[in-house]
Coordinates of C-alpha atoms in Angstrom, one line a residue:
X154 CA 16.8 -18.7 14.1
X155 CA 17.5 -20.4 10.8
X156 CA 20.1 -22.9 11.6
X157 CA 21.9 -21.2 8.8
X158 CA 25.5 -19.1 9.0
X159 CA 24.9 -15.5 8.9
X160 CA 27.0 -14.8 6.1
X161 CA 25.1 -17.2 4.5
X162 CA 22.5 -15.2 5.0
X163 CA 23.6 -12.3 4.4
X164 CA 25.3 -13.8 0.5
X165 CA 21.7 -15.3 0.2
X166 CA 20.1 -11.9 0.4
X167 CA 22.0 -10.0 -1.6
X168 CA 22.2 -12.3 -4.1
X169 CA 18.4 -12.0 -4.5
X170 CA 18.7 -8.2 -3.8
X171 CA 21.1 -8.2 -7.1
X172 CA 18.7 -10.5 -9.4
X173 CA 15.9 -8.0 -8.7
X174 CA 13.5 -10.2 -6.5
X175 CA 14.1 -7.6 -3.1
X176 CA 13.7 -4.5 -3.9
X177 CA 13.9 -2.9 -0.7
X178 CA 14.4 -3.7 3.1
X179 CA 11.8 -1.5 5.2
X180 CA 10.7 -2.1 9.1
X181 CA 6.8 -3.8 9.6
X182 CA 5.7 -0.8 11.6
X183 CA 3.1 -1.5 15.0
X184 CA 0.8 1.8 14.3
X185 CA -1.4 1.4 16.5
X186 CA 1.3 1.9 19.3
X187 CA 1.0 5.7 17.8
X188 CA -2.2 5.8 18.3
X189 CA -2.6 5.9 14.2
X190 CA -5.4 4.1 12.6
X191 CA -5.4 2.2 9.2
X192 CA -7.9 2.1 6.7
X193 CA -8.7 0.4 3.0
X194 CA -9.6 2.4 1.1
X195 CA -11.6 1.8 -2.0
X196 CA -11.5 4.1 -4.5
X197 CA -14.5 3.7 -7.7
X198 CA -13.7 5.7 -11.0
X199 CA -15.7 6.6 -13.7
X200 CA -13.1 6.6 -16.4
X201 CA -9.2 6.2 -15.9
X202 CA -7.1 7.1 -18.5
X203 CA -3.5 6.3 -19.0
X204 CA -3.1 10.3 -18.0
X205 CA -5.3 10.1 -15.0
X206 CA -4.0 6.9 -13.4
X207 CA -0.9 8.7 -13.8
X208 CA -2.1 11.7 -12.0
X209 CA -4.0 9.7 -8.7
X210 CA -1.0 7.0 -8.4
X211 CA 1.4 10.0 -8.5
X212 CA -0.9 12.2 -5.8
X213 CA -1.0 9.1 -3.1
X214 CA 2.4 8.3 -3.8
X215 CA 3.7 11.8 -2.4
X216 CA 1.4 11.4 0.3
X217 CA 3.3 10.2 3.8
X218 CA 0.0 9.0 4.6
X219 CA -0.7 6.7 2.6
X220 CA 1.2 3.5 2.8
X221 CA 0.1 0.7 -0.3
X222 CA -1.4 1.4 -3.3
X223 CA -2.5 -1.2 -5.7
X224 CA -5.2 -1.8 -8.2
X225 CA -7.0 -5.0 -10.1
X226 CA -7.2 -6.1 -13.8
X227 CA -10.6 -5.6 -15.0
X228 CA -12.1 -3.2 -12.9
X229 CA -11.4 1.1 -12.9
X230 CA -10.8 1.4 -9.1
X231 CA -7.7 1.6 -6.9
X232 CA -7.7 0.5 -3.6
X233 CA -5.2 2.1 -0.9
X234 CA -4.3 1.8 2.5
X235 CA -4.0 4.6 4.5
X236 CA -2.6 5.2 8.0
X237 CA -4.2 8.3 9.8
X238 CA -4.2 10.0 13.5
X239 CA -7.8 10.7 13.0
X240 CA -10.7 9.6 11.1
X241 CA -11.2 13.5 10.1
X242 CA -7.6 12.9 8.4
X243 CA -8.8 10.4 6.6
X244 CA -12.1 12.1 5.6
X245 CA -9.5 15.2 4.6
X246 CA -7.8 13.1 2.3
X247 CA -11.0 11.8 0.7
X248 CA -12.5 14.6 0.3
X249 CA -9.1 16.3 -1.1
X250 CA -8.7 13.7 -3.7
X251 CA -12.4 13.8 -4.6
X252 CA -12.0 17.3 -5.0
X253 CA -8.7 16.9 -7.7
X254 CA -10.2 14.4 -9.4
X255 CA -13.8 15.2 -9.2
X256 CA -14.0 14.2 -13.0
X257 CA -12.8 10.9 -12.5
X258 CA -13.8 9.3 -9.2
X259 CA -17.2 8.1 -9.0
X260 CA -17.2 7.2 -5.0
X261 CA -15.0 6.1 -2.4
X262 CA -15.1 4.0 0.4
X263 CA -12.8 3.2 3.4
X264 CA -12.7 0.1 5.9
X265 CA -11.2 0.3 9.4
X266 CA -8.0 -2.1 9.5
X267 CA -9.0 -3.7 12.7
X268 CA -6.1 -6.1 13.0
X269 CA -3.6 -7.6 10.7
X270 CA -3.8 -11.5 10.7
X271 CA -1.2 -12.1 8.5
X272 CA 1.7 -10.9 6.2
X273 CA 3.5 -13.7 4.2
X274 CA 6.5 -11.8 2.8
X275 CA 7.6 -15.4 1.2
X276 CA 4.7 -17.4 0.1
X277 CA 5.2 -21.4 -0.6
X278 CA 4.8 -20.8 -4.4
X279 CA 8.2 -19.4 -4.1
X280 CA 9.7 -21.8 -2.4
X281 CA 12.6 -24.2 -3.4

C-alpha cells in the first residue's frame, strides 16, 4: 500500500511507460517452486566482433532458457543467467554454445544461484 489513489497510479505509470523509462511489465517468477535451478553463467571470449556478438546475443536470446543477458565495458565476456530443470541442461547448453562458437569462446563458467537477496527495480538514484 502506497497511500496513493489507484488511478494515480495507474496515470503515474503510464506516463513513465510513454517517456520510455518502463519498457515492459513481466511477473518476478519463484523457480525454485518448479523445481528449476538458476545459474550465472560466465561466458570468456577470445575475440568478439561486432558480427559475433551479434550472433551469441541473438542465439541466447531465442533460448526460453535463458533469462538475462548482459555484458561489461572493457572486458570480451558475456555473462547470462540461465534457469534449468537439470544441471545436464545447463551442461547441454554449454556445450551447445561452445560448439557454435568454438572460434570465439575461450571458456565458460557457471555459478549456482543459491538464493536471491535482493532486486531493487527502483534504486534511490532515481528517486525524486
Amino acid at each position: 500500500e502506497t497511500g496513493i489513489a489507484m488511478e494515480t497510479v495507474r496515470n503515474r505509470m503510464n506516463a513513465l511507460r510513454k517517456k520510455g523509462v518502463i519498457l515492459k511489465y513481466a511477473p518476478e517468477i519463484n523457480y525454485g517452486k518448479f523445481n528449476i535451478s538458476t545459474y550465472l553463467v560466465i561466458v570468456n571470449f577470445r575475440y568478439m566482433s561486432v558480427d559475433s556478438r551479434k550472433r551469441v546475443f541473438g542465439y541466447l536470446n531465442h533460448r526460453n532458457d535463458v533469462k538475462i543477458i548482459f555484458e561489461t565495458v572493457g572486458k570480451q565476456e558475456i555473462y547470462f543467467y540461465a534457469a534449468v530443470g537439470s544441471p545436464k541442461e545447463l551442461e547441454a547448453l554449454v556445450k551447445d554454445m561452445k560448439y557454435r562458437f568454438q572460434n570465439s569462446i575461450l571458456n565458460a563458467e557457471h555459478l549456482l544461484i543459491t538464493e536471491e537477496l535482493k532486486l531493487d527495480f527502483f534504486p534511490e538514484a532515481l528517486a525524486p
